[in-house]
PDB file of C-alpha atoms in Angstrom:
ATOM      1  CA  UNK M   1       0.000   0.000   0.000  1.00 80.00           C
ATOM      2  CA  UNK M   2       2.544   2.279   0.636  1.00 88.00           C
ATOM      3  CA  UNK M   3       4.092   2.018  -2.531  1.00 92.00           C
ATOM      4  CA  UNK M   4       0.786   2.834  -4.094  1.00 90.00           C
ATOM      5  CA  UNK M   5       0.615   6.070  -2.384  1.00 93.00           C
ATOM      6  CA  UNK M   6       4.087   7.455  -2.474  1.00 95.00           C
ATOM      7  CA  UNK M   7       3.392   6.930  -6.353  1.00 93.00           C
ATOM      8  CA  UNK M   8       0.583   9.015  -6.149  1.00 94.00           C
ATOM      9  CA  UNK M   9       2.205  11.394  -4.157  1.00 95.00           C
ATOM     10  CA  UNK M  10       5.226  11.932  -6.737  1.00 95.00           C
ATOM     11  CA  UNK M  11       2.671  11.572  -9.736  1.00 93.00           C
ATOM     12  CA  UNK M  12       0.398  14.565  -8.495  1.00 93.00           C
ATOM     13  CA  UNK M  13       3.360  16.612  -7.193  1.00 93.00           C
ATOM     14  CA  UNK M  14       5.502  15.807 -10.183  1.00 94.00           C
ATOM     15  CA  UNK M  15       2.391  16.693 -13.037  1.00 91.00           C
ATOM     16  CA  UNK M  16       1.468  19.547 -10.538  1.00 92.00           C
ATOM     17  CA  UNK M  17       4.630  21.437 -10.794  1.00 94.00           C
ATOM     18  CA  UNK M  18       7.410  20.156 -12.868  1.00 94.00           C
ATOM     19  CA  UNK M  19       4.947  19.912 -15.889  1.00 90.00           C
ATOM     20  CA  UNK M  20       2.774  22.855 -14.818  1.00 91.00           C
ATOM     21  CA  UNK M  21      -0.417  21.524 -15.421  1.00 90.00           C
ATOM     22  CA  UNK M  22      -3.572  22.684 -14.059  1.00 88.00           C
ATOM     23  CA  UNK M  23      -5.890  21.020 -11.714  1.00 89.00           C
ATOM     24  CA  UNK M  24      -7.302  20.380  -8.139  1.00 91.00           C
ATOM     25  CA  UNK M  25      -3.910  19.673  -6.347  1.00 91.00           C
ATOM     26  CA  UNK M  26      -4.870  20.213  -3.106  1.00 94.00           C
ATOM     27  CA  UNK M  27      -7.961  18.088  -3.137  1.00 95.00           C
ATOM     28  CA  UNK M  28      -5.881  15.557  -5.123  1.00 94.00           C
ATOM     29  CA  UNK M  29      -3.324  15.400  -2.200  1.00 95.00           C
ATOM     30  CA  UNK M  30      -6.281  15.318   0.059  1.00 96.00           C
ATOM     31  CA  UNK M  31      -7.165  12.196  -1.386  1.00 95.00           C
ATOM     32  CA  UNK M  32      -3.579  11.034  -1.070  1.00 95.00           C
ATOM     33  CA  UNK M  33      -4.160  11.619   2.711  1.00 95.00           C
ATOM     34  CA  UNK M  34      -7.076   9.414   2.811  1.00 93.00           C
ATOM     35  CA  UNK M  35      -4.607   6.554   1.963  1.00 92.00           C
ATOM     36  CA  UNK M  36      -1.974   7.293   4.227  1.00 94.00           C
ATOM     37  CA  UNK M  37      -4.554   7.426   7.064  1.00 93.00           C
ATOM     38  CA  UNK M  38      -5.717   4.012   6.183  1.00 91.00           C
ATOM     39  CA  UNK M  39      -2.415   3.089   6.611  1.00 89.00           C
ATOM     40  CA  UNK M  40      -1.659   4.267   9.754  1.00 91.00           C
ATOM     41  CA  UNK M  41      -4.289   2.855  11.078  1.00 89.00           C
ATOM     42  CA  UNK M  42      -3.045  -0.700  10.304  1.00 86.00           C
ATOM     43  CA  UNK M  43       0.198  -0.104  11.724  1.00 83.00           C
ATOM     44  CA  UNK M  44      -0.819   2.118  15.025  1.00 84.00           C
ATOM     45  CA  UNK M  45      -4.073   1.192  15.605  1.00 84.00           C
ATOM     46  CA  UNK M  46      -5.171  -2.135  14.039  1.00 80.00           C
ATOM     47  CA  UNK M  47      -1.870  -3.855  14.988  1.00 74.00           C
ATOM     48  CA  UNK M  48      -2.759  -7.298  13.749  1.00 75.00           C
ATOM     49  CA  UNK M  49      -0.201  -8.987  11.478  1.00 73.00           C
ATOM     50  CA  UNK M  50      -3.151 -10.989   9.820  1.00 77.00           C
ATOM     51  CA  UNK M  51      -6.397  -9.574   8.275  1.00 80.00           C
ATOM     52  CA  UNK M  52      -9.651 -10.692   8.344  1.00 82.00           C
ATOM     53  CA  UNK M  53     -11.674 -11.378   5.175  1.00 83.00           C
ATOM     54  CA  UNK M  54     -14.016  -8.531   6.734  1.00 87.00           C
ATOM     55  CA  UNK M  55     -11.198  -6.123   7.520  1.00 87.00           C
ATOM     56  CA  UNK M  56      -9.102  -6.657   4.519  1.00 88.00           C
ATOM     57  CA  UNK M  57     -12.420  -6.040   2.531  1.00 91.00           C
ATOM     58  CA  UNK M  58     -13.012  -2.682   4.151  1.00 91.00           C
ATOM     59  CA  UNK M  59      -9.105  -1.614   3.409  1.00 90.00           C
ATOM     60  CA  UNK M  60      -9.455  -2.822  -0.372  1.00 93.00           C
ATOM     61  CA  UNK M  61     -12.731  -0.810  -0.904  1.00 95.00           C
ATOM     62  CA  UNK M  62     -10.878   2.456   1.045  1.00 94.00           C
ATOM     63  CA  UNK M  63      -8.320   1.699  -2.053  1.00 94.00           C
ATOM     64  CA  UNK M  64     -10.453   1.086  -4.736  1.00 96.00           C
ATOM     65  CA  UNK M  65     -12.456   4.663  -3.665  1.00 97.00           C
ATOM     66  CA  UNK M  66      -9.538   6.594  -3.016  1.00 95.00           C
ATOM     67  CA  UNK M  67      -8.305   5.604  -6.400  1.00 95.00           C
ATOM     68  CA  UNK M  68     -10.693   5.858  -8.084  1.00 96.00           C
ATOM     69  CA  UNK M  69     -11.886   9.397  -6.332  1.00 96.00           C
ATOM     70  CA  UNK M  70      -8.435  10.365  -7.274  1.00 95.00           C
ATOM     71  CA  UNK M  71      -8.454   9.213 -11.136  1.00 95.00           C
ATOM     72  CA  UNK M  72     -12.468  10.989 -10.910  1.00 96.00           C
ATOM     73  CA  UNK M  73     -10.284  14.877 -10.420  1.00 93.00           C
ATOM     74  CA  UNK M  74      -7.956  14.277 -12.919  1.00 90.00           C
ATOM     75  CA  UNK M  75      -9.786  12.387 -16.067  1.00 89.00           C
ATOM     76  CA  UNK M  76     -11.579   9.584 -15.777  1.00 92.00           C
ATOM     77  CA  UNK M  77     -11.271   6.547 -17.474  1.00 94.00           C
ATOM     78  CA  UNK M  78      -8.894   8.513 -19.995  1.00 92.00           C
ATOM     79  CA  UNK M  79      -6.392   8.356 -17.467  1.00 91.00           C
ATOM     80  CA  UNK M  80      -3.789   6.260 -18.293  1.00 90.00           C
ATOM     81  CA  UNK M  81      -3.517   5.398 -14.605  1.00 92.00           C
ATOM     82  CA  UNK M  82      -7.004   4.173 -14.229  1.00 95.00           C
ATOM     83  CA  UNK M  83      -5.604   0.516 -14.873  1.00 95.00           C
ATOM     84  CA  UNK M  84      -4.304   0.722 -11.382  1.00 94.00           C
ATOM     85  CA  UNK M  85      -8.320   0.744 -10.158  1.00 95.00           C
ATOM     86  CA  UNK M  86      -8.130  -3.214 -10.994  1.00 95.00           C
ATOM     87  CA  UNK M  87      -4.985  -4.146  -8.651  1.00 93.00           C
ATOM     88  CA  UNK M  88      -6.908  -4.456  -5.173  1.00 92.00           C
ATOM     89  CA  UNK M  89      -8.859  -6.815  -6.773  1.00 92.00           C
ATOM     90  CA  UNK M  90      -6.657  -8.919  -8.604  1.00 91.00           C
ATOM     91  CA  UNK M  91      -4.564  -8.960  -5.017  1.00 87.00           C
ATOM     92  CA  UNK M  92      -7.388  -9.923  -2.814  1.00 87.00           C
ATOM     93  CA  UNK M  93      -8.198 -12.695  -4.881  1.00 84.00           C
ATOM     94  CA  UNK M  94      -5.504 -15.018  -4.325  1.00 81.00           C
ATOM     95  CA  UNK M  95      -6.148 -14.419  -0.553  1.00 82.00           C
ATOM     96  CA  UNK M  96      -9.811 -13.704   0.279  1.00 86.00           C
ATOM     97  CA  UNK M  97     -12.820 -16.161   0.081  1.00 85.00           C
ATOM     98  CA  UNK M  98     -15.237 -16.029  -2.720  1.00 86.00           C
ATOM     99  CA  UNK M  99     -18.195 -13.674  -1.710  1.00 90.00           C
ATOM    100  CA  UNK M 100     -15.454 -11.349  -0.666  1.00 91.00           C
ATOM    101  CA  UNK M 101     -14.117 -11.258  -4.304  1.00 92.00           C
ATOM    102  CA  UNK M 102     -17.147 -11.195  -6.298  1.00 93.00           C
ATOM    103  CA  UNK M 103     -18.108  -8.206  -3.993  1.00 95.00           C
ATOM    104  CA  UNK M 104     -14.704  -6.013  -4.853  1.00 95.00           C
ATOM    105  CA  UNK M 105     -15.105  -7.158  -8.368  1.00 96.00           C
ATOM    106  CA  UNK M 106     -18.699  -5.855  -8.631  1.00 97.00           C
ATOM    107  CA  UNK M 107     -17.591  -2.585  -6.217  1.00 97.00           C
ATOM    108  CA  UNK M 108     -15.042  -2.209  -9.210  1.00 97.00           C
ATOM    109  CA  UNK M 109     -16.647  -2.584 -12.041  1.00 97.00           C
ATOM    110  CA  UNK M 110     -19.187   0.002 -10.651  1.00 98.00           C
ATOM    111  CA  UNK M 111     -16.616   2.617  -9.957  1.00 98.00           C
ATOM    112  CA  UNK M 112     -15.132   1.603 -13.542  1.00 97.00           C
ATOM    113  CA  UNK M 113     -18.599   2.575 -14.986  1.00 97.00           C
ATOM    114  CA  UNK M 114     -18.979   5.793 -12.609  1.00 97.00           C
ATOM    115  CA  UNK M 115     -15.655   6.983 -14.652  1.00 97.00           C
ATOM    116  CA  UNK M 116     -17.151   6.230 -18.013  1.00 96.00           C
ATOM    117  CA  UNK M 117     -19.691   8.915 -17.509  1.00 95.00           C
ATOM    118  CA  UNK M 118     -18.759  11.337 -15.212  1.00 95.00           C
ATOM    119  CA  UNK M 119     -15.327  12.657 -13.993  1.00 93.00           C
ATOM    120  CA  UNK M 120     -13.392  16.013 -14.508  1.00 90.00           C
ATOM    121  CA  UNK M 121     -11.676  17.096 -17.507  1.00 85.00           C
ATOM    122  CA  UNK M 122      -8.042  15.797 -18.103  1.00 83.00           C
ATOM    123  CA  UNK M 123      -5.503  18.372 -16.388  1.00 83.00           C
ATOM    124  CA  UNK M 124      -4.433  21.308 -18.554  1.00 80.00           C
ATOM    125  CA  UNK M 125      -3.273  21.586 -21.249  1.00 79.00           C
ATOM    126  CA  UNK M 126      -4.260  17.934 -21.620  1.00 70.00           C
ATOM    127  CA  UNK M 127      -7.297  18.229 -22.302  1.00 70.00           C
ATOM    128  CA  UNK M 128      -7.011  21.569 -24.608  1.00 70.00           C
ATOM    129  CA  UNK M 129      -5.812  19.002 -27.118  1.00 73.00           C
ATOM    130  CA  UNK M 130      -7.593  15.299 -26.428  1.00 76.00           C
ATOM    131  CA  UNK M 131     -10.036  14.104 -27.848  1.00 80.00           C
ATOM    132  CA  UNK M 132     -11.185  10.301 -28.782  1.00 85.00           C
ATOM    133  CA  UNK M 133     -13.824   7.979 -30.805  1.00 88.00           C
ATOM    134  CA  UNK M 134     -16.659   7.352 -29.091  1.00 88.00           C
ATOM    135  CA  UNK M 135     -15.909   4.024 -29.845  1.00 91.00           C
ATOM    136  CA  UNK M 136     -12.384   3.814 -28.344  1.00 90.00           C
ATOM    137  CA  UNK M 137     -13.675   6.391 -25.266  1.00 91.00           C
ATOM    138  CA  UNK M 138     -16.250   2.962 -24.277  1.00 94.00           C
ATOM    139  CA  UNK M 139     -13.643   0.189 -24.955  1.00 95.00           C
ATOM    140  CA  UNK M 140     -11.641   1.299 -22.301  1.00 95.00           C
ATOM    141  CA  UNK M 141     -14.080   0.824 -19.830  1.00 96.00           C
ATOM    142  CA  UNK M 142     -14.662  -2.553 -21.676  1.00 97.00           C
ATOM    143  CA  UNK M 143     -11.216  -3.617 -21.886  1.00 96.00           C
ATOM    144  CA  UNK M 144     -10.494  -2.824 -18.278  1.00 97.00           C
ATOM    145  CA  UNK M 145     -13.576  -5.080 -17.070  1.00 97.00           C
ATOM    146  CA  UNK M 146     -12.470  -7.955 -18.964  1.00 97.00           C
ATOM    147  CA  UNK M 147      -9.224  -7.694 -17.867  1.00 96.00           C
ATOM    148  CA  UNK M 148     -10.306  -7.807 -14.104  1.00 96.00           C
ATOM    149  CA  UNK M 149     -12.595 -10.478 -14.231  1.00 95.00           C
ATOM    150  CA  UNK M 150     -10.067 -12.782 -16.175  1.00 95.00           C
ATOM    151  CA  UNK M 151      -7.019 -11.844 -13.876  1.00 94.00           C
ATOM    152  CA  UNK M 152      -9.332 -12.543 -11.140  1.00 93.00           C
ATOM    153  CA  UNK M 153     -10.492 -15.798 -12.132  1.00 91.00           C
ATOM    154  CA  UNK M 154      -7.101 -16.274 -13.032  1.00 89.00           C
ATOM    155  CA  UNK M 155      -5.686 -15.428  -9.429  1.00 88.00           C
ATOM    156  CA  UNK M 156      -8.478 -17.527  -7.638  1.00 86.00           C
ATOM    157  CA  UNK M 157      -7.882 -20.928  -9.503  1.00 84.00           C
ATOM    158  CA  UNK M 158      -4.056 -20.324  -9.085  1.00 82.00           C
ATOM    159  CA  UNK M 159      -4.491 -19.381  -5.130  1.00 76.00           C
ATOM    160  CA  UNK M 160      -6.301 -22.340  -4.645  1.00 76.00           C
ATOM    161  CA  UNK M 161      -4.254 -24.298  -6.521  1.00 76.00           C
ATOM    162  CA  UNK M 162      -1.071 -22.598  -4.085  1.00 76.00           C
ATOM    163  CA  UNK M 163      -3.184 -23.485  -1.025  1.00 73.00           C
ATOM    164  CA  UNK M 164      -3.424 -27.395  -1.940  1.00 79.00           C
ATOM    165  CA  UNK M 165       0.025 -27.444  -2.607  1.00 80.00           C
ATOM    166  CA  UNK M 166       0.793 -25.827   0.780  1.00 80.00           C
ATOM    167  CA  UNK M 167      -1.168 -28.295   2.795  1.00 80.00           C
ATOM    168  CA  UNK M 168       0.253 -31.239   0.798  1.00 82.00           C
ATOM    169  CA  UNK M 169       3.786 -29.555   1.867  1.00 83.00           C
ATOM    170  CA  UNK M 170       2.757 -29.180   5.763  1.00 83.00           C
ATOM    171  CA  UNK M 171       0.930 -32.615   5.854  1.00 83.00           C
ATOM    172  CA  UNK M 172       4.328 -34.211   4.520  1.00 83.00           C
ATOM    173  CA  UNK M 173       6.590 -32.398   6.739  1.00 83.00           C
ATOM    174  CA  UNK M 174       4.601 -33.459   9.559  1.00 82.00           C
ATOM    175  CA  UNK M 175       4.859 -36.918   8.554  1.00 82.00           C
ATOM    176  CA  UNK M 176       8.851 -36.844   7.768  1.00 83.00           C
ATOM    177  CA  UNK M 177       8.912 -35.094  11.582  1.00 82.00           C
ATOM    178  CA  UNK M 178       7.153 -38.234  12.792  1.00 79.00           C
ATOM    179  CA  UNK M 179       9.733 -40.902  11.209  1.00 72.00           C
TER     180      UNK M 179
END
């Protein structure tokens, strides 16, 4: 997570004034803050070294909104970082039961269509100079859904896959430790 947000930090400080463009930095670094609230509140507060499927749920979605709140002020779905808005999902899959996934999955695809339609401009002087096909402005949010629902079928049948391993592992270490 933290990785995720000192690359938002740089990003927004970096387009904000070494490029010079123009749009809601402060709210934008608000946002930012959001994240690095959540995660102090893992490491000061929360304090558990394992999450449950309920909590880890509740810090995905705070990741999915913040992102996707933060790709909303600057874009949209033309963003090229609005691929990122796919990643807590993909990640939770390979960990988190079932119902849990299909839930960030649907939570994503919703904010994915929320993008499609309404958002602010690119920042300036982005947007002075951008404009796209209809038809390639709706396969984005296309392409993006089909990518997360493969990558997270993808992730489940490989985590499960991991997990049978792993017990197969433990159950014959415990019987080499008996002999």
């Amino acid at each position: 997570r933290w990785i995720a947000i000192i690359g938002q930090l740089i990003s927004v400080n970096f387009v904000y004034f070494y490029l010079k463009f123009e749009f809601d930095f402060i709210i934008s670094n608000i946002i930012i803050l959001v994240g690095i609230l959540s995660n102090f509140y893992l490491i000061f507060i929360y304090k558990k070294t394992q999450l449950s499927d309920r909590s880890a749920l509740i810090f995905l979605l705070i990741d999915i909104f913040q992102l996707g709140a933060l790709v909303y002020m600057s874009g949209g779905i033309v963003n090229p970082f609005v691929i990122f808005i796919i990643i807590p999902s993909v990640f939770a899959s390979t960990n988190l039961g079932l119902r849990t996934n299909i839930f960030l999955v649907l939570t994503t695809v919703l904010v994915i269509v929320f993008l499609t339609f309404y958002s602010r401009d690119l920042p300036s002087p982005l947007n002075d100079h951008f404009h796209i096909d209809p038809y390639y402005f709706y396969s984005i949010p296309i392409a993006l859904i089909i990518a997360l629902v493969f990558l997270n079928i993808f992730a489940i049948i490989f985590g499960s896959e991991s997990r049978i391993r792993k017990e197969a592992l433990n159950k014959m270490e415990e019987i080499m430790a008996k002999e």
